[in-house]
């Protein structure tokens, strides 16, 4: 009876931990690309990590936020799956900013007020020396965790493609 | 070849001609020359000439003499390349020997003396609000200095940031290493300074726990002490029956009597609901040993140290509870 109870609890724990497993795989995938993690803000169902893109010619850092929406219980996982929003925000940092840049920032911020990043669009945001591009998508966590190497490969593909898109969007804002 | 250097002119005598890459400057008095040297407006490779010298000489070779800090240079000064344009014929110095320039003991006093004795020097040479022709050599040089100040500021900013987040670089390295050893991350919480990680080997269901606190988050602390972290490393296994868990809970109670664990103290934690027993040890790690200034991580050393700790804890747990 004691063993059975422990087994049940263990299964529930592993089911609830799938978003953390994905976080671990993201950290490892980014480290293999040469982007070490430099910040963690993590609690229950929401984890945010910042990675320093050391050798990237355009990007200064990338924030990845995983926010689990469904699948913590056995029933919700069976019905809805393990859905989460994956928000990737890339940052370009310039060493100098002048008043012309500030004017451009207001124009871009105004244009971005009507964009919906949840639908896959890229949203830009200027903050003096930094320009950010953000992309949000809804993912199925189980596609990437506990699937062995194919799951890891799919995750790397997703991260690479997203970061490439953000880099292209930010490249015009990078000053020499 | 030039002859012996003549005595330096009086502090306010505008007799020194200087040729820079941007063109000719002067004639300057020794006071004006001192100011331009202090401001970095003249470089070592610029050449100077005063009446009585046969050829132009490098400033860098005779700065002390020009500042009046030394007796006149040796009789045979080093030859200098011929000037691109011949020197003008400035008036000859007065025949009588001039006293050497004796500099005041500190720069502030020198500046005050210059301001009092020769306000023209401050107005004409030290006036940094003067208009500089855009695109001129002087403009480019000043741009270079400003760029250097901004770059140095960013370097300092980056050093501050690095000192603050090196623990998180280390945390990422622990995650990567542990995943590479076949475990999955099953729990993470972090507020930026205090971090908690829990891993599980999904095959044998053993667990690894890491609790870390960054002890030296400021640059000053890090420079003096090195980057230090207090780390609790734990290892857990599911034990077979209630009796073993009960034994672990008793050990956990005794562990609670350890008010402030010291390095090497092993404590026990039992979890009745999941049937896990954890043993953990307190360590102080030097993060510098694993993470370099350029963010390079010594994974070999880190994996070795993690493996050694887990091996010791596993042996303890199995010897005591299994």
Short mmCIF file of C-alpha atoms in Angstrom, two decimals:
data_model
loop_
_atom_site.label_atom_id
_atom_site.label_comp_id
_atom_site.label_asym_id
_atom_site.label_seq_id
_atom_site.Cartn_x
_atom_site.Cartn_y
_atom_site.Cartn_z
CA UNK A 1 0.00 0.00 0.00
CA UNK A 2 2.82 2.38 1.00
CA UNK A 3 4.71 1.53 -2.18
CA UNK A 4 1.60 2.03 -4.32
CA UNK A 5 0.98 5.44 -2.79
CA UNK A 6 4.60 6.45 -3.42
CA UNK A 7 4.35 5.27 -7.02
CA UNK A 8 1.24 7.35 -7.58
CA UNK A 9 2.87 10.45 -6.07
CA UNK A 10 5.99 9.93 -8.15
CA UNK A 11 4.00 9.76 -11.39
CA UNK A 12 2.16 12.96 -10.51
CA UNK A 13 5.44 14.67 -9.68
CA UNK A 14 6.99 13.73 -13.01
CA UNK A 15 3.87 14.90 -14.89
CA UNK A 16 4.00 18.25 -13.10
CA UNK A 17 7.72 18.56 -13.82
CA UNK A 18 7.53 18.46 -17.60
CA UNK A 19 7.93 22.22 -17.95
CA UNK A 20 11.05 22.10 -15.74
CA UNK A 21 12.40 19.28 -17.92
CA UNK A 22 11.92 21.50 -20.94
CA UNK A 23 13.70 24.35 -19.14
CA UNK A 24 16.66 22.04 -18.52
CA UNK A 25 16.77 21.05 -22.18
CA UNK A 26 16.58 24.72 -23.25
CA UNK A 27 19.51 25.60 -20.97
CA UNK A 28 21.56 22.71 -22.36
CA UNK A 29 20.63 23.46 -25.99
CA UNK A 30 21.61 27.13 -25.60
CA UNK A 31 24.87 26.20 -23.83
CA UNK A 32 25.77 23.95 -26.76
CA UNK A 33 25.21 26.90 -29.11
CA UNK A 34 27.72 28.89 -27.01
CA UNK A 35 25.08 30.94 -25.18
CA UNK A 36 25.53 30.49 -21.40
CA UNK A 37 22.64 31.24 -19.06
CA UNK A 38 23.20 34.46 -17.10
CA UNK A 39 19.86 34.87 -15.31
CA UNK A 40 17.15 32.63 -13.90
CA UNK A 41 13.79 33.71 -12.54
CA UNK A 42 11.83 30.57 -11.82
CA UNK A 43 8.83 29.66 -9.74
CA UNK A 44 6.08 27.00 -10.00
CA UNK A 45 4.70 27.25 -13.56
CA UNK A 46 6.70 30.15 -15.00
CA UNK A 47 10.41 30.13 -15.73
CA UNK A 48 12.46 32.85 -17.40
CA UNK A 49 16.08 32.54 -18.39
CA UNK A 50 18.48 34.98 -19.98
CA UNK A 51 21.29 33.80 -22.21
CA UNK A 52 24.33 35.79 -23.24
CA UNK A 53 24.95 35.44 -26.97
CA UNK A 54 28.68 35.89 -26.65
CA UNK A 55 29.89 35.39 -30.18
CA UNK A 56 26.77 36.56 -32.00
CA UNK A 57 27.57 39.50 -34.30
CA UNK A 58 24.15 41.13 -33.78
CA UNK A 59 22.52 39.95 -30.58
CA UNK A 60 23.61 40.81 -27.04
CA UNK A 61 21.29 38.47 -25.15
CA UNK A 62 18.17 36.32 -25.45
CA UNK A 63 15.43 35.93 -22.84
CA UNK A 64 13.35 32.74 -22.98
CA UNK A 65 10.22 32.49 -20.86
CA UNK A 66 8.21 29.32 -20.50
CA UNK A 67 4.75 29.68 -19.01
CA UNK A 68 2.85 26.43 -18.57
CA UNK A 69 -0.88 26.71 -19.15
CA UNK A 70 -2.26 23.15 -19.04
CA UNK A 71 -1.37 19.58 -18.16
CA UNK A 72 -0.35 19.74 -14.52
CA UNK A 73 -3.18 17.34 -13.61
CA UNK A 74 -3.74 13.90 -15.12
CA UNK A 75 -7.17 14.87 -16.47
CA UNK A 76 -6.14 18.20 -18.00
CA UNK A 77 -3.10 16.57 -19.58
CA UNK A 78 -5.27 13.85 -21.14
CA UNK A 79 -7.83 16.33 -22.45
CA UNK A 80 -5.79 19.41 -23.32
CA UNK A 81 -2.22 18.16 -23.43
CA UNK A 82 0.69 20.08 -21.86
CA UNK A 83 0.41 23.47 -23.47
CA UNK A 84 2.74 26.34 -22.66
CA UNK A 85 3.60 29.70 -24.13
CA UNK A 86 7.21 30.08 -25.17
CA UNK A 87 8.28 33.70 -25.35
CA UNK A 88 11.65 34.45 -26.91
CA UNK A 89 12.96 37.98 -26.66
CA UNK A 90 16.23 38.92 -28.36
CA UNK A 91 18.18 42.04 -27.50
CA UNK A 92 20.51 44.21 -29.51
CA UNK A 93 22.61 46.58 -27.45
CA UNK A 94 24.34 49.64 -28.85
CA UNK A 95 27.04 51.48 -26.98
CA UNK A 96 25.72 54.92 -27.96
CA UNK A 97 22.21 56.31 -28.32
CA UNK A 98 21.30 59.78 -29.56
CA UNK A 99 18.08 61.83 -29.74
CA UNK A 100 17.30 60.59 -33.28
CA UNK A 101 17.12 57.06 -31.89
CA UNK A 102 14.73 58.18 -29.18
CA UNK A 103 12.41 59.62 -31.84
CA UNK A 104 12.52 56.35 -33.81
CA UNK A 105 11.71 54.47 -30.58
CA UNK A 106 8.43 56.32 -30.16
CA UNK A 107 7.48 55.65 -33.79
CA UNK A 108 8.19 51.91 -33.49
CA UNK A 109 6.47 51.63 -30.13
CA UNK A 110 3.36 53.25 -31.59
CA UNK A 111 3.32 50.85 -34.54
CA UNK A 112 3.75 47.90 -32.18
CA UNK A 113 0.75 48.75 -30.05
CA UNK A 114 -1.47 46.99 -32.61
CA UNK A 115 0.65 43.85 -33.04
CA UNK A 116 -0.28 40.55 -31.43
CA UNK A 117 2.90 38.65 -30.61
CA UNK A 118 0.85 35.63 -29.49
CA UNK A 119 -0.04 35.03 -33.11
CA UNK A 120 3.58 34.55 -34.11
CA UNK A 121 4.32 38.17 -35.01
CA UNK A 122 7.49 39.89 -33.90
CA UNK A 123 7.14 42.87 -31.66
CA UNK A 124 9.86 45.50 -31.32
CA UNK A 125 10.59 47.58 -28.29
CA UNK A 126 13.25 50.26 -27.81
CA UNK A 127 14.77 51.10 -24.49
CA UNK A 128 17.60 53.58 -25.04
CA UNK A 129 20.69 51.48 -25.67
CA UNK A 130 18.71 48.26 -26.21
CA UNK A 131 16.27 47.22 -28.91
CA UNK A 132 14.20 44.10 -28.23
CA UNK A 133 12.32 41.84 -30.61
CA UNK A 134 9.84 39.41 -29.08
CA UNK A 135 8.12 36.35 -30.48
CA UNK A 136 5.57 34.26 -28.61
CA UNK A 137 4.26 30.87 -29.61
CA UNK A 138 2.11 28.19 -28.03
CA UNK A 139 3.90 24.84 -27.82
CA UNK A 140 3.12 21.31 -26.73
CA UNK A 141 5.71 20.45 -24.05
CA UNK A 142 5.39 16.68 -24.56
CA UNK A 143 6.70 17.08 -28.10
CA UNK A 144 10.12 17.98 -26.69
CA UNK A 145 10.56 16.16 -23.37
CA UNK A 146 10.92 12.46 -22.58
CA UNK A 147 11.30 11.83 -26.29
CA UNK A 148 15.05 11.21 -26.31
CA UNK A 149 17.25 12.68 -29.02
CA UNK A 150 14.40 13.40 -31.50
CA UNK A 151 12.79 15.65 -28.86
CA UNK A 152 16.08 17.47 -28.26
CA UNK A 153 16.61 17.92 -32.01
CA UNK A 154 13.10 19.36 -32.44
CA UNK A 155 13.75 21.81 -29.59
CA UNK A 156 17.08 22.96 -31.05
CA UNK A 157 15.36 23.47 -34.42
CA UNK A 158 12.61 25.54 -32.81
CA UNK A 159 15.05 27.73 -30.87
CA UNK A 160 17.41 28.24 -33.81
CA UNK A 161 14.63 29.18 -36.22
CA UNK A 162 13.07 31.62 -33.75
CA UNK A 163 16.35 33.30 -32.84
CA UNK A 164 17.33 33.58 -36.53
CA UNK A 165 14.05 35.39 -37.27
CA UNK A 166 14.57 37.77 -34.36
CA UNK A 167 18.17 38.40 -35.38
CA UNK A 168 17.08 39.32 -38.92
CA UNK A 169 14.52 41.72 -37.52
CA UNK A 170 17.05 43.36 -35.21
CA UNK A 171 20.04 43.52 -37.57
CA UNK A 172 19.11 46.99 -38.96
CA UNK A 173 19.21 48.40 -35.44
CA UNK A 174 22.73 47.20 -34.68
CA UNK A 175 25.23 50.01 -34.93
CA UNK A 176 28.88 49.33 -35.72
CA UNK B 1 73.13 65.65 -36.05
CA UNK B 2 72.26 68.20 -33.45
CA UNK B 3 74.50 69.98 -31.06
CA UNK B 4 74.03 70.18 -27.30
CA UNK B 5 70.56 71.18 -26.15
CA UNK B 6 70.41 74.79 -25.16
CA UNK B 7 69.05 75.70 -21.75
CA UNK B 8 65.24 75.53 -21.70
CA UNK B 9 63.50 78.89 -22.10
CA UNK B 10 61.79 80.68 -19.24
CA UNK B 11 58.33 79.34 -18.31
CA UNK B 12 56.45 82.11 -20.11
CA UNK B 13 58.72 82.54 -23.13
CA UNK B 14 56.92 81.32 -26.24
CA UNK B 15 59.91 79.85 -28.00
CA UNK B 16 59.22 76.14 -28.47
CA UNK B 17 58.06 75.08 -31.92
CA UNK B 18 56.31 71.72 -32.19
CA UNK B 19 55.55 69.74 -35.30
CA UNK B 20 52.71 67.23 -35.03
CA UNK B 21 51.14 64.96 -37.62
CA UNK B 22 48.33 67.55 -37.89
CA UNK B 23 50.68 70.44 -38.53
CA UNK B 24 52.85 72.91 -36.75
CA UNK B 25 52.00 74.21 -33.28
CA UNK B 26 53.51 77.13 -31.48
CA UNK B 27 55.69 78.74 -30.62
CA UNK B 28 54.73 77.72 -27.13
CA UNK B 29 56.03 78.64 -23.74
CA UNK B 30 57.19 75.80 -21.47
CA UNK B 31 54.03 76.38 -19.40
CA UNK B 32 51.83 75.96 -22.46
CA UNK B 33 53.83 72.92 -23.47
CA UNK B 34 53.36 71.39 -20.02
CA UNK B 35 49.65 71.90 -20.26
CA UNK B 36 49.40 70.34 -23.72
CA UNK B 37 51.46 67.37 -22.59
CA UNK B 38 49.26 66.93 -19.52
CA UNK B 39 46.12 67.09 -21.68
CA UNK B 40 47.58 64.51 -24.05
CA UNK B 41 47.38 66.92 -26.98
CA UNK B 42 51.02 66.31 -27.83
CA UNK B 43 52.46 62.87 -28.30
CA UNK B 44 55.88 61.33 -27.89
CA UNK B 45 56.44 61.19 -31.64
CA UNK B 46 55.83 64.91 -32.13
CA UNK B 47 59.03 66.87 -32.65
CA UNK B 48 60.15 70.16 -31.17
CA UNK B 49 62.69 72.83 -31.90
CA UNK B 50 63.94 75.89 -30.10
CA UNK B 51 66.56 78.41 -31.12
CA UNK B 52 70.04 77.07 -30.67
CA UNK B 53 69.14 73.52 -31.77
CA UNK B 54 70.47 72.23 -35.07
CA UNK B 55 67.65 69.79 -35.69
CA UNK B 56 64.16 68.79 -34.56
CA UNK B 57 63.99 66.25 -31.74
CA UNK B 58 61.33 63.82 -30.54
CA UNK B 59 59.30 65.16 -27.63
CA UNK B 60 59.21 61.72 -26.08
CA UNK B 61 63.00 61.70 -25.72
CA UNK B 62 63.20 65.06 -23.94
CA UNK B 63 59.96 65.55 -22.03
CA UNK B 64 61.72 65.88 -18.71
CA UNK B 65 64.07 68.52 -20.06
CA UNK B 66 61.19 70.45 -21.63
CA UNK B 67 59.34 70.38 -18.35
CA UNK B 68 62.45 71.64 -16.66
CA UNK B 69 62.63 68.59 -14.46
CA UNK B 70 66.17 67.67 -15.41
CA UNK B 71 69.45 69.33 -16.27
CA UNK B 72 70.02 69.88 -20.00
CA UNK B 73 70.32 66.68 -21.97
CA UNK B 74 73.68 65.12 -22.84
CA UNK B 75 75.85 66.86 -25.35
CA UNK B 76 74.93 64.56 -28.25
CA UNK B 77 71.21 64.15 -28.51
CA UNK B 78 69.80 61.33 -30.61
CA UNK B 79 69.31 62.26 -34.25
CA UNK B 80 65.78 62.85 -35.46
CA UNK B 81 64.40 62.59 -38.97
CA UNK B 82 64.47 65.77 -40.97
CA UNK B 83 61.32 67.86 -40.70
CA UNK B 84 59.00 67.93 -43.66
CA UNK B 85 59.25 71.69 -43.71
CA UNK B 86 62.15 73.71 -42.46
CA UNK B 87 61.84 75.31 -39.08
CA UNK B 88 61.06 78.97 -39.02
CA UNK B 89 63.75 81.25 -37.80
CA UNK B 90 62.56 82.20 -34.38
CA UNK B 91 64.41 84.86 -32.47
CA UNK B 92 67.53 83.69 -30.73
CA UNK B 93 67.24 83.19 -26.99
CA UNK B 94 68.68 85.82 -24.75
CA UNK B 95 72.41 85.27 -24.24
CA UNK B 96 72.25 84.98 -20.49
CA UNK B 97 71.63 81.59 -18.92
CA UNK B 98 68.00 81.11 -17.93
CA UNK B 99 67.00 79.41 -14.71
CA UNK B 100 65.63 75.92 -14.98
CA UNK B 101 61.91 75.43 -14.63
CA UNK B 102 61.14 74.04 -11.22
CA UNK B 103 57.72 72.37 -11.30
CA UNK B 104 55.43 72.71 -8.29
CA UNK B 105 55.15 69.50 -6.29
CA UNK B 106 51.64 68.51 -7.33
CA UNK B 107 49.44 68.96 -10.42
CA UNK B 108 46.74 70.93 -8.60
CA UNK B 109 49.30 73.44 -7.44
CA UNK B 110 50.66 73.59 -10.99
CA UNK B 111 47.21 74.33 -12.38
CA UNK B 112 46.63 77.01 -9.74
CA UNK B 113 50.00 78.55 -10.44
CA UNK B 114 49.29 78.64 -14.15
CA UNK B 115 45.88 80.18 -13.59
CA UNK B 116 47.37 82.89 -11.37
CA UNK B 117 50.57 83.60 -13.20
CA UNK B 118 49.53 83.15 -16.78
CA UNK B 119 45.77 83.32 -17.34
CA UNK B 120 46.37 83.51 -21.09
CA UNK B 121 47.69 79.94 -20.98
CA UNK B 122 44.46 78.70 -19.42
CA UNK B 123 42.36 80.70 -21.86
CA UNK B 124 44.10 79.80 -25.07
CA UNK B 125 45.42 76.28 -24.54
CA UNK B 126 43.12 74.77 -21.98
CA UNK B 127 39.88 76.10 -23.42
CA UNK B 128 38.14 72.82 -24.23
CA UNK B 129 34.99 74.62 -25.33
CA UNK B 130 36.86 76.06 -28.30
CA UNK B 131 35.44 75.17 -31.70
CA UNK B 132 37.20 72.28 -33.44
CA UNK B 133 36.83 71.96 -37.20
CA UNK B 134 34.73 68.84 -37.92
CA UNK B 135 36.75 66.18 -39.70
CA UNK B 136 40.08 67.75 -38.79
CA UNK B 137 42.87 65.71 -37.27
CA UNK B 138 42.15 67.29 -33.88
CA UNK B 139 38.46 66.44 -34.21
CA UNK B 140 39.32 62.81 -35.00
CA UNK B 141 41.73 62.64 -32.10
CA UNK B 142 39.14 63.99 -29.65
CA UNK B 143 36.54 61.55 -31.05
CA UNK B 144 39.02 58.76 -30.38
CA UNK B 145 39.46 59.84 -26.77
CA UNK B 146 35.67 60.11 -26.26
CA UNK B 147 35.15 56.67 -27.84
CA UNK B 148 37.76 55.29 -25.45
CA UNK B 149 35.91 56.77 -22.46
CA UNK B 150 32.61 55.21 -23.58
CA UNK B 151 34.29 51.84 -24.23
CA UNK B 152 35.98 51.91 -20.81
CA UNK B 153 32.62 52.72 -19.22
CA UNK B 154 31.01 49.74 -20.95
CA UNK B 155 33.89 47.51 -19.86
CA UNK B 156 33.28 48.54 -16.25
CA UNK B 157 29.53 48.02 -16.68
CA UNK B 158 30.11 44.54 -18.13
CA UNK B 159 32.50 43.66 -15.28
CA UNK B 160 29.85 44.68 -12.74
CA UNK B 161 27.22 42.61 -14.56
CA UNK B 162 29.55 39.60 -14.78
CA UNK B 163 30.27 39.71 -11.04
CA UNK B 164 26.52 39.75 -10.40
CA UNK B 165 25.52 36.87 -12.65
CA UNK B 166 28.47 34.48 -12.57
CA UNK B 167 26.50 32.28 -10.13
CA UNK B 168 23.79 31.88 -12.73
CA UNK B 169 26.37 30.97 -15.37
CA UNK B 170 27.54 28.32 -12.91
CA UNK B 171 23.96 27.19 -12.33
CA UNK B 172 23.48 26.77 -16.09
CA UNK B 173 26.70 24.75 -16.20
CA UNK B 174 25.43 22.45 -13.43
CA UNK B 175 22.17 21.92 -15.35
CA UNK B 176 24.04 21.13 -18.58
CA UNK B 177 26.48 18.76 -16.86
CA UNK B 178 23.77 16.92 -14.95
CA UNK B 179 21.58 16.53 -18.03
CA UNK B 180 24.61 15.19 -19.89
CA UNK B 181 24.98 12.53 -17.18
CA UNK B 182 21.50 11.21 -18.03
CA UNK B 183 19.26 13.08 -15.57
CA UNK B 184 16.29 15.37 -16.21
CA UNK B 185 15.64 18.65 -14.41
CA UNK B 186 12.40 18.22 -12.44
CA UNK B 187 12.39 21.30 -10.23
CA UNK B 188 13.88 24.76 -10.40
CA UNK B 189 13.33 27.88 -8.39
CA UNK B 190 15.44 31.00 -8.32
CA UNK B 191 15.16 34.61 -7.25
CA UNK B 192 18.48 35.59 -8.78
CA UNK B 193 20.60 34.95 -5.67
CA UNK B 194 19.17 31.81 -4.08
CA UNK B 195 18.81 28.89 -6.45
CA UNK B 196 17.34 25.42 -6.07
CA UNK B 197 17.58 22.56 -8.57
CA UNK B 198 16.32 18.98 -8.43
CA UNK B 199 17.15 16.34 -11.02
CA UNK B 200 15.99 12.78 -11.51
CA UNK B 201 17.55 9.91 -13.35
CA UNK B 202 14.39 8.70 -15.07
CA UNK B 203 15.72 5.12 -15.29
CA UNK B 204 16.72 4.34 -11.70
CA UNK B 205 14.71 7.24 -10.17
CA UNK B 206 17.65 8.48 -8.09
CA UNK B 207 17.69 12.23 -7.51
CA UNK B 208 20.23 15.00 -7.25
CA UNK B 209 19.55 18.21 -5.38
CA UNK B 210 21.54 21.46 -5.58
CA UNK B 211 20.87 24.47 -3.40
CA UNK B 212 23.14 27.43 -4.05
CA UNK B 213 23.53 30.93 -2.67
CA UNK B 214 25.90 33.45 -4.24
CA UNK B 215 28.07 34.91 -1.49
CA UNK B 216 30.04 37.53 -3.44
CA UNK B 217 27.64 39.29 -5.83
CA UNK B 218 29.48 42.63 -5.88
CA UNK B 219 32.55 43.35 -7.97
CA UNK B 220 34.55 44.55 -4.94
CA UNK B 221 33.80 41.37 -2.97
CA UNK B 222 34.60 39.21 -5.98
CA UNK B 223 37.95 40.96 -6.57
CA UNK B 224 38.99 40.56 -2.94
CA UNK B 225 37.60 37.13 -2.06
CA UNK B 226 37.09 35.52 -5.46
CA UNK B 227 33.67 34.32 -6.56
CA UNK B 228 32.25 32.16 -3.77
CA UNK B 229 29.03 30.24 -3.40
CA UNK B 230 27.52 28.27 -0.58
CA UNK B 231 26.30 25.03 -2.14
CA UNK B 232 24.30 22.21 -0.62
CA UNK B 233 24.64 19.08 -2.75
CA UNK B 234 22.16 16.31 -2.14
CA UNK B 235 21.51 12.79 -3.36
CA UNK B 236 18.23 10.92 -2.94
CA UNK B 237 16.81 7.48 -3.58
CA UNK B 238 13.41 5.89 -3.15
CA UNK B 239 13.72 3.41 -0.34
CA UNK B 240 11.72 0.23 -0.22
CA UNK B 241 9.59 0.32 2.89
CA UNK B 242 8.10 2.35 5.67
CA UNK B 243 10.68 1.26 8.26
CA UNK B 244 13.53 2.76 6.26
CA UNK B 245 11.63 5.99 5.75
CA UNK B 246 10.93 6.12 9.48
CA UNK B 247 14.63 5.66 10.17
CA UNK B 248 15.36 8.52 7.77
CA UNK B 249 12.79 10.75 9.47
CA UNK B 250 14.52 10.15 12.81
CA UNK B 251 17.83 11.09 11.20
CA UNK B 252 16.14 14.17 9.73
CA UNK B 253 15.05 15.19 13.23
CA UNK B 254 18.64 14.85 14.43
CA UNK B 255 19.81 16.86 11.39
CA UNK B 256 17.50 19.65 12.54
CA UNK B 257 19.65 19.96 15.67
CA UNK B 258 22.53 21.14 13.49
CA UNK B 259 21.84 24.86 13.80
CA UNK B 260 24.44 26.10 11.34
CA UNK B 261 26.02 23.40 9.20
CA UNK B 262 29.73 23.63 8.54
CA UNK B 263 31.43 22.34 5.41
CA UNK B 264 31.31 18.58 5.28
CA UNK B 265 28.29 18.28 7.55
CA UNK B 266 25.97 15.57 6.22
CA UNK B 267 22.28 15.99 6.96
CA UNK B 268 19.34 13.71 6.16
CA UNK B 269 15.92 14.52 4.79
CA UNK B 270 13.04 12.05 4.45
CA UNK B 271 9.92 12.55 2.32
CA UNK B 272 7.12 10.29 3.46
CA UNK B 273 4.75 11.06 0.58
CA UNK B 274 7.15 10.23 -2.26
CA UNK B 275 9.21 7.68 -0.29
CA UNK B 276 12.49 9.47 -0.96
CA UNK B 277 15.41 9.78 1.43
CA UNK B 278 17.97 12.49 0.72
CA UNK B 279 21.42 12.97 2.18
CA UNK B 280 23.08 16.31 1.63
CA UNK B 281 26.37 18.02 2.37
CA UNK B 282 27.32 21.68 2.75
CA UNK B 283 30.18 22.98 0.64
CA UNK B 284 31.72 26.33 -0.26
CA UNK B 285 32.73 26.36 -3.91
CA UNK B 286 34.93 28.81 -5.74
CA UNK B 287 32.98 29.58 -8.91
CA UNK B 288 36.16 30.98 -10.53
CA UNK B 289 37.45 27.41 -10.65
CA UNK B 290 34.73 26.49 -13.15
CA UNK B 291 33.76 29.70 -14.97
CA UNK B 292 36.34 31.90 -16.71
CA UNK B 293 36.15 35.66 -17.30
CA UNK B 294 35.20 34.94 -20.91
CA UNK B 295 32.28 32.70 -19.84
CA UNK B 296 34.21 29.55 -20.74
CA UNK B 297 33.23 26.67 -18.50
CA UNK B 298 35.52 23.89 -17.39
CA UNK B 299 32.97 21.09 -17.81
CA UNK B 300 35.57 18.37 -17.23
CA UNK B 301 36.40 19.68 -13.77
CA UNK B 302 32.76 20.40 -12.93
CA UNK B 303 31.59 16.91 -13.94
CA UNK B 304 34.44 15.37 -11.98
CA UNK B 305 33.55 17.30 -8.83
CA UNK B 306 29.83 16.57 -9.18
CA UNK B 307 30.52 12.87 -9.74
CA UNK B 308 32.80 12.71 -6.68
CA UNK B 309 30.21 14.37 -4.44
CA UNK B 310 27.33 12.20 -5.67
CA UNK B 311 29.40 9.06 -5.32
CA UNK B 312 30.23 9.88 -1.69
CA UNK B 313 26.62 10.72 -0.84
CA UNK B 314 25.29 7.62 -2.62
CA UNK B 315 27.64 5.38 -0.61
CA UNK B 316 26.57 7.07 2.63
CA UNK B 317 22.86 6.75 1.83
CA UNK B 318 23.06 3.12 0.79
CA UNK B 319 25.26 2.20 3.76
CA UNK B 320 22.89 3.81 6.23
CA UNK B 321 19.39 3.26 4.85
CA UNK B 322 19.34 0.53 2.21
#
